[in-house]
Structure formats: C-alpha cells, structure tokens
Amino acid sequence: MKMNTSFLMSFSNLIKGFLLFSFLPTFAQQSVETENIKPNIVLIMADDLGYGELSSYGSKKIQTPNLDKLASQGIKFLDFHANGPLCSPTRAALMTGKYQQRTGIEGVITAANHRDVGLNLDEVTLADELQRLGYTTAMFGKWHLGYAESFNPIYQGFNTFSGFVSGNIDYHAHVDQEGYLDWWKNNNIENEKGYSTDLINDYGIQFIKKHNSNTTGKPFFLYLAQEAPHYPIQGRHDKPVREKGSKKYIRKVPKDSIQTIYEGMIETLDGTIGKLLNTLKNEGLEKNTIVIFCSDNGAASSRGDNGVLRDYKASVYEGGHRVPAIMRYPGHFKAGTLNTTPILTMDILPTLLDFANATPTGKHVDGVSFKQHLVQGDSAPERNLFWVFRNKKAVRQGDWKLVKTIEDTVVTLDLFNLKVDLSETQDLSSSYPMRVQKMDKILTEWEQDVRSGAPTVAK
C-alpha cells in the first residue's frame, strides 16, 4: 500500500514540534539556573603597589607575567582609585562600600597609638553581605582595621582568618613595628614559619581546594590582602629585621640592595598569584570565579614607581590614589578590555553584590555597582569623587580635579584638567575661577555630609 508523502511529512513535523516544545521549558530553566549561579570571588589587594609597577602598566624593570596575563583575559582599569592614599582608610571603604570618613577611619590605625580601636562591629562588611548570601568567606593577610581581638575579621563576616592585623610585619619573624608578634589563626595569636607573601597565598590555595564550589555546592569569597611590596624591604630568602620585644631593627638592609629587593618582592607577589590562578584552573573554577586585583594606595617614596603620576602614598594627587586594577570573569567580560571610567575601591562591594544578584543592606553606602557598565557597556554613573588626608583635599568632576591645601590660615586651591594633564603640573585655577568656587563648595558640603554623626577612630 502506498502512503501519502505529504501526510507523512506533516506528521513528522508535528512530532518534531511536539518534542521541541516539550524540551523548551527544560532549556529555559537551565538558562535561568545558570544565570542565578552565584560566582566565586577572589579579591587580591597589594600593599603600596604603584601605578607604574606592573609590566602591563608600563614598567620596564619589573616583570609581572601572571598579572599581565590576567589583564589580557579581562579588564585592565586605567582610572581606578584607592579611596584613600593610605592603608586603613582604603580598607575601611573596601569592607563597607562607603567613604571611609563615615566609619571614622580617615587615617592609619597605628601600632603605637590605636591598639584599642577599629572598624565598628555595627558596620555591614562585604564579608557579612556575602556570608548572608550563602558564601563561605575567608581572609588571609593584612587586616589593619583593628588590633584588638574584638575587631578580628572573624567577627566581621569571615569564617576563617589567618594573617596579621597591623600595618606591616617582618615578612619572616611576623613582628609588628612595636615589637609585638602579629600572626593570627582566627582570633588567636599563633606564629608559624614562612615568608608572609607565600603563607598568605598558600592559605588561599588551600581554601580554594577545600571549598571548591563544584564539590560543596556553595560559592566562596576569598580575600587575599598581601603585604607586598610594603616595607620592611625583605625578599623571600632574607633574614628577619625585627624581633619580638624590640621596636628597633636588628639588621639593616644595605642601601644599594633596597631597590633590587623591592622590585623582587613585586615579582615574587606576581609569581604567587600565578600559582593561585593555576589552582582555579586546575580545580575547574576559572569560568565561574570573579578575580579582582588592586592596590590600597600608590607607591611609597622614591623607591616606588607611579609612572607619570604626581606624588606618592599619603598624597591626594594622582600618585597617591590612582592604582593598577584588573578584573576577570570569563564569559562576562571581553578579554583585553581597557576601561577608562573613574572607579573607587568602595564600588567593589555593590558591584560584587550585583553579580551575586543582591544589593547592599548597610547604611549610607556611597559606592555604586558597575556591573552593567562592565558587562553590557552601559554608561557609567556621573558623580563627584573625593579624597582627603589631613590638610590636603581633592574633588573630581569629570576630567576636572580641584586640590585644596590648608596650611595654618592659608588656603591654596589648584585646578587641573586630567584629560590633558595627568601629571597635574598645570594649575588652571586663575583661568576658571567660577569652576574653582563651585568645586570648593561641593567639597565642603561633601565633608559635612560624610562626617555628620561619624565616630572618630583614626585621623
């Protein structure tokens, strides 16, 4: 018997259509589930690393192949800024997503004078937020937001902590500037042998392997706050320069060796980061992990290199706060992207929460999410940006930057156009008096706002 060919084709298409629509909900569900998977997060912060100290940022002396590769795989930021030109203020902004002035941490929490103060436990930290979202959280390295045990990271959102709480320690002896042993395992002081750069990174690698989200089903947040290249200037195989119970150096580093050792510290840091990135790859975590690298402020003194930028750490000129920053998230960021949008440390918190499909719950969060800008290329929000350290203050509006210096009763106002004068050498204040007046008013009003009701922790 002959079959009707057109009938068979129609019947076949009907079956195909039925099967297709039967599977569509499944595919749609898988797509939604993939979109809702929270990414792992690895945040690496260098200490006193200058704008010109990575080979991908123009260094001819220092070779940083691993960070260069990371930049080629994601976004290299050319206009990223530390919130403060010093350690503690930037870290307070990183943890809270707000201007550090609101936390009362405007200056360094020092080993000598601030051993009983720290970041208020009422602050909602980045770790608190991610822990609330189901993340396993860990911090290894430099805290610098409170010396006392009561301010320990494990009370501020971190499940695990190993590292130090002061501004710097001997890389080998782990002794701070006041002669105190400063190496912690959670909230207990417990020393161990090793070069701090290696120890911090090794803890990070162990954490990744132990908390592999492919195995545990839970995302993780890993904060690696490296000490390098902050002083003391010590290489991996050097001897200690401090000892417990003494404020004095027990060994001086030869002056003609300082620069070589310093540059080697950065290359060692880069090498450890390479090992960590290889771990993510070998553990099958590379695609679903956001990796962020940045510095807490510009390079310190003449041994550091801030490229064409003016000044160094502790300054509100660009050399004090414009820092190298890199971000990678495969499948979300186009590889090899150069980003020229002004972004601050405090923006990291809301941006990461946005990637985790959440918004900040803390009060007065000043940072903004750049997720859509980074992923979709949406326009970045326009806003004024501010930096303050002691008698120097700065406000930025677009390409314009006003630097205000107060010496006793003498006030100096300098205006720069960063688009044509990134080195801040040409004061244009006399040519644009109305702009100067307007920006100075904005700066004054901002200071009043962020200090209103704020505690005093460190000035």
Short mmCIF file of C-alpha atoms in Angstrom, two decimals:
data_model
loop_
_atom_site.label_atom_id
_atom_site.label_comp_id
_atom_site.label_asym_id
_atom_site.label_seq_id
_atom_site.Cartn_x
_atom_site.Cartn_y
_atom_site.Cartn_z
CA MET A 1 0.00 0.00 0.00
CA LYS A 2 1.32 3.46 -0.92
CA MET A 3 1.47 6.11 1.85
CA ASN A 4 0.63 9.76 1.24
CA THR A 5 4.04 11.50 1.25
CA SER A 6 2.70 14.91 2.25
CA PHE A 7 0.81 13.33 5.15
CA LEU A 8 3.99 11.64 6.43
CA MET A 9 5.93 14.91 6.25
CA SER A 10 3.20 16.77 8.10
CA PHE A 11 3.02 14.09 10.78
CA SER A 12 6.81 14.11 11.13
CA ASN A 13 6.90 17.88 11.56
CA LEU A 14 4.12 17.64 14.15
CA ILE A 15 6.16 15.16 16.19
CA LYS A 16 9.29 17.32 15.91
CA GLY A 17 7.36 20.35 17.02
CA PHE A 18 5.92 18.49 19.99
CA LEU A 19 9.37 17.30 21.05
CA LEU A 20 10.84 20.77 20.62
CA PHE A 21 8.21 22.47 22.78
CA SER A 22 8.46 19.66 25.32
CA PHE A 23 12.15 20.44 25.83
CA LEU A 24 11.92 24.24 25.72
CA PRO A 25 10.99 24.65 29.42
CA THR A 26 13.95 22.48 30.37
CA PHE A 27 16.40 24.57 28.34
CA ALA A 28 14.86 27.79 29.64
CA GLN A 29 15.13 26.52 33.19
CA GLN A 30 18.77 25.56 32.70
CA SER A 31 19.47 29.04 31.32
CA VAL A 32 17.82 30.69 34.32
CA GLU A 33 19.65 28.39 36.72
CA THR A 34 22.98 29.22 35.06
CA GLU A 35 22.19 32.93 35.31
CA ASN A 36 21.37 32.56 39.01
CA ILE A 37 24.51 30.66 39.96
CA LYS A 38 26.47 32.92 42.28
CA PRO A 39 30.08 33.39 41.20
CA ASN A 40 33.03 32.61 43.42
CA ILE A 41 35.03 35.72 44.25
CA VAL A 42 38.78 36.11 44.71
CA LEU A 43 39.86 39.60 45.76
CA ILE A 44 43.60 40.28 45.91
CA MET A 45 44.87 43.56 47.32
CA ALA A 46 48.53 44.54 47.09
CA ASP A 47 50.02 46.97 49.60
CA ASP A 48 51.64 50.20 48.36
CA LEU A 49 51.84 48.97 44.76
CA GLY A 50 52.29 51.90 42.40
CA TYR A 51 50.58 52.69 39.11
CA GLY A 52 53.77 52.03 37.14
CA GLU A 53 54.95 48.85 38.84
CA LEU A 54 53.40 46.16 36.64
CA SER A 55 54.84 45.47 33.21
CA SER A 56 51.32 45.72 31.79
CA TYR A 57 51.19 49.26 33.22
CA GLY A 58 54.48 50.29 31.65
CA SER A 59 57.19 49.05 34.00
CA LYS A 60 60.46 48.25 32.22
CA LYS A 61 62.24 46.99 35.33
CA ILE A 62 59.66 44.73 36.94
CA GLN A 63 58.32 41.65 35.17
CA THR A 64 54.81 40.58 36.14
CA PRO A 65 53.74 37.97 33.56
CA ASN A 66 50.92 36.49 35.63
CA LEU A 67 49.15 39.77 36.31
CA ASP A 68 49.78 40.80 32.71
CA LYS A 69 48.09 37.60 31.55
CA LEU A 70 45.18 38.22 33.92
CA ALA A 71 44.76 41.69 32.41
CA SER A 72 44.79 40.24 28.89
CA GLN A 73 42.00 37.85 29.90
CA GLY A 74 39.74 40.51 31.40
CA ILE A 75 39.62 44.23 32.12
CA LYS A 76 42.57 46.49 32.85
CA PHE A 77 41.45 49.67 34.60
CA LEU A 78 43.30 52.86 33.77
CA ASP A 79 41.31 55.17 36.07
CA PHE A 80 40.83 53.05 39.21
CA HIS A 81 41.42 54.76 42.55
CA ALA A 82 42.00 53.78 46.12
CA ASN A 83 39.51 55.52 48.38
CA GLY A 84 42.34 56.84 50.47
CA PRO A 85 46.03 57.44 49.89
CA LEU A 86 46.79 55.18 52.87
CA CYS A 87 46.17 51.64 54.11
CA SER A 88 43.42 51.70 56.76
CA PRO A 89 41.11 54.25 55.08
CA THR A 90 41.03 52.32 51.80
CA ARG A 91 40.41 49.03 53.59
CA ALA A 92 37.54 50.56 55.56
CA ALA A 93 35.99 51.72 52.28
CA LEU A 94 36.53 48.31 50.71
CA MET A 95 34.80 46.49 53.54
CA THR A 96 31.85 48.88 53.91
CA GLY A 97 31.28 50.26 50.40
CA LYS A 98 31.22 53.80 51.75
CA TYR A 99 33.54 56.75 52.11
CA GLN A 100 35.87 55.90 54.98
CA GLN A 101 35.03 59.19 56.67
CA ARG A 102 31.65 57.72 57.61
CA THR A 103 33.44 54.95 59.55
CA GLY A 104 35.74 57.37 61.37
CA ILE A 105 38.83 55.77 59.82
CA GLU A 106 40.35 58.73 57.99
CA GLY A 107 43.94 57.93 58.89
CA VAL A 108 46.12 54.94 59.69
CA ILE A 109 45.22 52.74 62.64
CA THR A 110 48.76 52.71 64.04
CA ALA A 111 50.53 50.08 66.10
CA ALA A 112 51.71 52.72 68.55
CA ASN A 113 48.56 54.75 69.22
CA HIS A 114 45.47 52.83 68.11
CA ARG A 115 45.62 49.39 69.66
CA ASP A 116 42.16 49.65 71.23
CA VAL A 117 40.10 50.95 68.28
CA GLY A 118 38.93 49.58 64.94
CA LEU A 119 36.13 49.20 62.43
CA ASN A 120 32.84 49.38 64.31
CA LEU A 121 31.21 45.96 64.55
CA ASP A 122 27.89 47.52 63.58
CA GLU A 123 29.23 48.14 60.08
CA VAL A 124 27.95 45.68 57.48
CA THR A 125 31.05 44.44 55.69
CA LEU A 126 31.43 42.90 52.27
CA ALA A 127 32.06 39.59 54.01
CA ASP A 128 28.88 40.00 56.09
CA GLU A 129 26.87 40.59 52.92
CA LEU A 130 28.29 37.59 51.08
CA GLN A 131 28.00 35.34 54.12
CA ARG A 132 24.32 36.28 54.25
CA LEU A 133 24.02 35.16 50.64
CA GLY A 134 25.40 31.71 51.41
CA TYR A 135 29.07 32.29 50.68
CA THR A 136 31.87 30.62 52.61
CA THR A 137 34.20 33.51 53.42
CA ALA A 138 37.90 33.66 54.23
CA MET A 139 40.54 36.32 54.67
CA PHE A 140 44.28 35.78 54.64
CA GLY A 141 46.77 38.59 55.08
CA LYS A 142 46.64 42.19 56.28
CA TRP A 143 43.53 43.36 58.14
CA HIS A 144 44.59 46.78 59.52
CA LEU A 145 41.12 47.63 60.78
CA GLY A 146 41.70 46.98 64.46
CA TYR A 147 44.45 45.45 66.60
CA ALA A 148 42.35 44.25 69.50
CA GLU A 149 40.94 40.72 69.32
CA SER A 150 37.42 42.15 69.46
CA PHE A 151 37.89 43.66 65.98
CA ASN A 152 39.15 40.41 64.45
CA PRO A 153 37.91 39.56 60.92
CA ILE A 154 36.02 36.50 62.22
CA TYR A 155 33.65 38.94 63.97
CA GLN A 156 33.21 40.92 60.76
CA GLY A 157 31.89 38.33 58.34
CA PHE A 158 34.80 35.99 57.74
CA ASN A 159 34.51 32.29 58.55
CA THR A 160 38.28 31.92 58.55
CA PHE A 161 41.23 34.27 59.09
CA SER A 162 44.99 33.83 59.08
CA GLY A 163 47.36 36.75 58.88
CA PHE A 164 48.17 39.97 60.69
CA VAL A 165 46.16 42.92 61.95
CA SER A 166 48.76 45.71 61.94
CA GLY A 167 50.02 47.93 59.15
CA ASN A 168 53.07 45.81 58.45
CA ILE A 169 55.11 42.99 59.92
CA ASP A 170 58.52 41.48 59.42
CA TYR A 171 57.96 39.16 56.45
CA HIS A 172 59.76 36.33 58.26
CA ALA A 173 59.51 36.95 62.02
CA HIS A 174 55.93 38.34 61.78
CA VAL A 175 56.65 41.07 64.35
CA ASP A 176 54.99 44.49 64.06
CA GLN A 177 56.57 47.93 64.43
CA GLU A 178 56.07 47.96 68.20
CA GLY A 179 57.75 44.61 68.73
CA TYR A 180 54.58 42.54 69.11
CA LEU A 181 54.14 39.15 67.48
CA ASP A 182 51.34 39.64 64.96
CA TRP A 183 50.34 36.41 63.24
CA TRP A 184 46.84 35.12 63.89
CA LYS A 185 44.85 31.97 63.33
CA ASN A 186 41.30 33.24 63.61
CA ASN A 187 41.22 35.15 66.92
CA ASN A 188 44.34 33.58 68.45
CA ILE A 189 47.95 34.68 68.03
CA GLU A 190 49.83 31.67 66.69
CA ASN A 191 53.07 32.13 64.79
CA GLU A 192 54.39 29.89 62.04
CA LYS A 193 57.45 29.80 59.84
CA GLY A 194 57.36 31.27 56.40
CA TYR A 195 57.60 34.33 54.18
CA SER A 196 54.33 36.22 54.57
CA THR A 197 53.72 36.58 50.82
CA ASP A 198 53.97 32.81 50.40
CA LEU A 199 51.96 31.99 53.52
CA ILE A 200 49.07 34.24 52.54
CA ASN A 201 48.90 32.81 49.03
CA ASP A 202 49.29 29.20 50.21
CA TYR A 203 46.37 29.64 52.59
CA GLY A 204 44.34 30.93 49.67
CA ILE A 205 45.18 27.89 47.55
CA GLN A 206 44.28 25.51 50.37
CA PHE A 207 40.98 27.32 50.89
CA ILE A 208 40.06 27.07 47.19
CA LYS A 209 40.75 23.35 47.12
CA LYS A 210 38.84 22.71 50.33
CA HIS A 211 35.83 24.82 49.37
CA ASN A 212 35.61 24.06 45.66
CA SER A 213 32.08 25.15 44.80
CA ASN A 214 31.78 22.34 42.25
CA THR A 215 32.03 19.92 45.18
CA THR A 216 30.43 21.81 48.05
CA GLY A 217 27.63 23.45 46.07
CA LYS A 218 28.38 26.73 47.87
CA PRO A 219 30.15 29.76 46.42
CA PHE A 220 33.19 31.16 48.21
CA PHE A 221 34.66 34.60 48.83
CA LEU A 222 38.43 34.70 49.26
CA TYR A 223 40.09 37.96 50.30
CA LEU A 224 43.87 37.88 49.98
CA ALA A 225 45.34 41.06 51.46
CA GLN A 226 49.02 40.80 50.62
CA GLU A 227 51.73 42.72 52.46
CA ALA A 228 53.96 43.20 49.44
CA PRO A 229 55.56 45.47 48.49
CA HIS A 230 55.10 47.47 51.75
CA TYR A 231 58.21 47.89 53.91
CA PRO A 232 60.16 46.29 55.57
CA ILE A 233 62.08 45.58 52.38
CA GLN A 234 62.66 41.83 52.56
CA GLY A 235 63.00 39.14 49.95
CA ARG A 236 61.91 35.54 50.23
CA HIS A 237 65.33 34.34 51.39
CA ASP A 238 66.40 37.31 53.52
CA LYS A 239 66.81 37.27 57.28
CA PRO A 240 64.44 38.96 59.78
CA VAL A 241 64.95 42.65 60.52
CA ARG A 242 62.76 42.69 63.64
CA GLU A 243 62.47 40.58 66.73
CA LYS A 244 59.79 40.20 69.36
CA GLY A 245 60.01 42.72 72.19
CA SER A 246 62.00 45.34 70.29
CA LYS A 247 60.97 48.40 68.30
CA LYS A 248 64.37 48.69 66.64
CA TYR A 249 65.64 46.94 63.54
CA ILE A 250 68.07 44.16 64.42
CA ARG A 251 69.53 44.24 60.91
CA LYS A 252 69.76 46.99 58.33
CA VAL A 253 69.20 46.36 54.65
CA PRO A 254 72.15 47.66 52.60
CA LYS A 255 71.07 50.81 50.76
CA ASP A 256 72.45 49.61 47.45
CA SER A 257 70.27 46.48 47.70
CA ILE A 258 66.95 48.08 48.61
CA GLN A 259 65.72 48.78 45.07
CA THR A 260 66.62 45.32 43.78
CA ILE A 261 64.94 43.61 46.74
CA TYR A 262 61.88 45.84 46.41
CA GLU A 263 61.39 45.02 42.75
CA GLY A 264 61.93 41.34 43.54
CA MET A 265 59.15 41.49 46.15
CA ILE A 266 56.70 42.55 43.44
CA GLU A 267 57.88 39.80 41.10
CA THR A 268 57.51 37.27 43.93
CA LEU A 269 53.97 38.53 44.53
CA ASP A 270 53.22 38.07 40.85
CA GLY A 271 54.57 34.52 40.98
CA THR A 272 52.32 33.56 43.88
CA ILE A 273 49.30 34.99 42.07
CA GLY A 274 50.19 32.80 39.11
CA LYS A 275 50.06 29.72 41.34
CA LEU A 276 46.67 30.75 42.69
CA LEU A 277 45.26 31.34 39.20
CA ASN A 278 46.54 27.92 38.11
CA THR A 279 44.73 26.41 41.09
CA LEU A 280 41.45 27.95 39.97
CA LYS A 281 42.01 26.49 36.50
CA ASN A 282 43.01 23.04 37.73
CA GLU A 283 40.03 22.92 40.10
CA GLY A 284 37.63 23.73 37.26
CA LEU A 285 36.69 27.06 38.84
CA GLU A 286 38.11 29.53 36.35
CA LYS A 287 34.88 30.20 34.45
CA ASN A 288 32.67 30.85 37.46
CA THR A 289 35.11 32.91 39.52
CA ILE A 290 35.48 36.68 39.54
CA VAL A 291 39.09 37.65 40.18
CA ILE A 292 39.89 41.22 41.21
CA PHE A 293 43.35 42.65 41.77
CA CYS A 294 44.11 46.16 43.04
CA SER A 295 46.30 48.16 45.42
CA ASP A 296 45.36 50.03 48.58
CA ASN A 297 47.18 53.22 47.54
CA GLY A 298 50.02 54.47 45.40
CA ALA A 299 53.67 53.55 45.76
CA ALA A 300 55.59 54.89 48.73
CA SER A 301 58.50 57.34 48.40
CA SER A 302 61.20 57.36 45.74
CA ARG A 303 61.72 53.60 45.61
CA GLY A 304 58.25 53.15 44.16
CA ASP A 305 57.05 53.94 40.66
CA ASN A 306 53.77 55.71 39.96
CA GLY A 307 54.55 56.26 36.30
CA VAL A 308 53.69 59.76 35.09
CA LEU A 309 51.54 60.45 38.14
CA ARG A 310 52.40 63.18 40.60
CA ASP A 311 53.47 62.32 44.13
CA TYR A 312 53.27 59.16 46.23
CA LYS A 313 51.38 57.43 49.02
CA ALA A 314 49.73 59.80 51.54
CA SER A 315 49.03 62.39 48.83
CA VAL A 316 45.73 63.41 47.24
CA TYR A 317 47.50 63.96 43.94
CA GLU A 318 47.02 61.09 41.47
CA GLY A 319 50.17 59.25 42.57
CA GLY A 320 48.68 58.76 46.00
CA HIS A 321 45.47 57.04 44.94
CA ARG A 322 45.32 56.09 41.23
CA VAL A 323 46.37 52.44 41.26
CA PRO A 324 46.60 49.41 38.98
CA ALA A 325 43.47 47.25 38.96
CA ILE A 326 42.43 44.17 37.00
CA MET A 327 39.20 42.19 36.88
CA ARG A 328 38.47 38.87 35.15
CA TYR A 329 35.20 36.99 34.76
CA PRO A 330 35.29 34.66 31.73
CA GLY A 331 32.18 34.81 29.56
CA HIS A 332 31.11 38.11 31.10
CA PHE A 333 33.98 40.49 30.36
CA LYS A 334 35.56 40.83 26.95
CA ALA A 335 39.21 39.78 27.13
CA GLY A 336 41.75 42.55 26.73
CA THR A 337 39.38 45.39 27.62
CA LEU A 338 40.82 48.75 28.67
CA ASN A 339 38.47 50.64 30.99
CA THR A 340 38.88 54.39 31.43
CA THR A 341 35.96 55.01 33.80
CA PRO A 342 36.76 56.51 37.23
CA ILE A 343 36.06 53.76 39.78
CA LEU A 344 36.85 53.68 43.51
CA THR A 345 37.57 50.93 45.99
CA MET A 346 34.18 51.47 47.64
CA ASP A 347 32.48 50.47 44.37
CA ILE A 348 33.74 46.90 44.71
CA LEU A 349 31.15 46.00 47.36
CA PRO A 350 27.98 46.96 45.45
CA THR A 351 29.43 45.65 42.18
CA LEU A 352 30.19 42.21 43.60
CA LEU A 353 26.81 42.06 45.31
CA ASP A 354 25.17 42.88 42.00
CA PHE A 355 26.95 39.91 40.40
CA ALA A 356 25.54 37.81 43.25
CA ASN A 357 22.05 39.19 42.48
CA ALA A 358 21.85 41.25 45.66
CA THR A 359 22.04 44.84 46.86
CA PRO A 360 23.82 46.30 49.92
CA THR A 361 21.99 46.24 53.24
CA GLY A 362 24.37 48.59 55.05
CA LYS A 363 23.53 52.23 55.74
CA HIS A 364 24.92 55.14 53.72
CA VAL A 365 26.66 53.03 51.07
CA ASP A 366 28.33 55.53 48.73
CA GLY A 367 29.74 53.06 46.22
CA VAL A 368 27.79 52.15 43.10
CA SER A 369 27.55 48.98 41.06
CA PHE A 370 29.42 48.94 37.76
CA LYS A 371 28.14 45.53 36.72
CA GLN A 372 26.07 46.71 33.75
CA HIS A 373 28.82 49.07 32.69
CA LEU A 374 31.43 46.30 32.74
CA VAL A 375 29.29 43.58 31.18
CA GLN A 376 26.95 45.43 28.82
CA GLY A 377 28.89 48.62 28.24
CA ASP A 378 26.16 50.79 29.76
CA SER A 379 27.07 54.37 30.59
CA ALA A 380 28.77 54.76 33.94
CA PRO A 381 27.05 56.92 36.56
CA GLU A 382 28.24 60.51 36.70
CA ARG A 383 29.27 61.65 40.17
CA ASN A 384 31.77 63.72 42.08
CA LEU A 385 34.70 61.89 43.69
CA PHE A 386 36.58 62.91 46.83
CA TRP A 387 39.87 62.30 48.62
CA VAL A 388 41.06 63.75 51.91
CA PHE A 389 44.16 63.29 54.00
CA ARG A 390 44.88 65.72 56.79
CA ASN A 391 45.44 69.21 55.36
CA LYS A 392 45.01 68.21 51.70
CA LYS A 393 41.69 67.55 49.99
CA ALA A 394 40.56 66.88 46.44
CA VAL A 395 37.34 66.72 44.47
CA ARG A 396 36.97 65.46 40.92
CA GLN A 397 34.25 66.36 38.42
CA GLY A 398 34.70 64.53 35.14
CA ASP A 399 38.18 65.47 33.92
CA TRP A 400 38.48 68.37 36.35
CA LYS A 401 40.20 68.00 39.71
CA LEU A 402 40.50 70.58 42.46
CA VAL A 403 43.21 70.17 45.11
CA LYS A 404 42.77 72.17 48.30
CA THR A 405 45.69 72.68 50.67
CA ILE A 406 45.30 74.26 54.10
CA GLU A 407 48.47 75.50 55.85
CA ASP A 408 47.52 77.22 59.10
CA THR A 409 45.23 80.01 57.84
CA VAL A 410 46.44 79.93 54.24
CA VAL A 411 44.22 78.08 51.75
CA THR A 412 45.52 77.17 48.30
CA LEU A 413 43.21 75.98 45.53
CA ASP A 414 44.76 74.34 42.45
CA LEU A 415 42.73 73.20 39.45
CA PHE A 416 43.84 70.56 36.95
CA ASN A 417 42.39 69.04 33.80
CA LEU A 418 43.38 65.38 33.99
CA LYS A 419 42.46 64.71 30.37
CA VAL A 420 45.36 66.85 29.13
CA ASP A 421 47.48 66.98 32.29
CA LEU A 422 47.50 63.65 34.09
CA SER A 423 50.72 64.63 35.88
CA GLU A 424 48.94 67.62 37.49
CA THR A 425 51.59 70.18 36.60
CA GLN A 426 49.47 73.00 35.15
CA ASP A 427 47.32 74.90 37.64
CA LEU A 428 44.34 76.38 35.79
CA SER A 429 42.61 77.97 38.79
CA SER A 430 43.19 81.54 37.61
CA SER A 431 41.59 80.74 34.25
CA TYR A 432 38.46 79.14 35.70
CA PRO A 433 37.63 80.98 38.96
CA MET A 434 33.92 80.12 38.87
CA ARG A 435 34.66 76.40 38.46
CA VAL A 436 37.07 76.58 41.39
CA GLN A 437 34.45 78.27 43.56
CA LYS A 438 31.78 75.74 42.61
CA MET A 439 34.01 72.71 43.21
CA ASP A 440 35.26 74.07 46.53
CA LYS A 441 31.65 74.44 47.69
CA ILE A 442 30.87 70.86 46.62
CA LEU A 443 33.91 69.64 48.56
CA THR A 444 32.87 71.50 51.72
CA GLU A 445 29.29 70.20 51.56
CA TRP A 446 30.52 66.64 51.00
CA GLU A 447 32.80 66.82 54.05
CA GLN A 448 29.94 67.99 56.22
CA ASP A 449 27.78 65.13 54.98
CA VAL A 450 30.21 62.23 55.44
CA ARG A 451 31.39 63.41 58.85
CA SER A 452 27.92 64.05 60.23
CA GLY A 453 27.40 61.58 63.08
CA ALA A 454 30.58 59.68 62.25
CA PRO A 455 32.77 58.29 65.05
CA THR A 456 36.43 59.21 65.44
CA VAL A 457 38.71 56.18 65.13
CA ALA A 458 41.86 57.40 63.38
CA LYS A 459 42.57 60.80 61.85
#
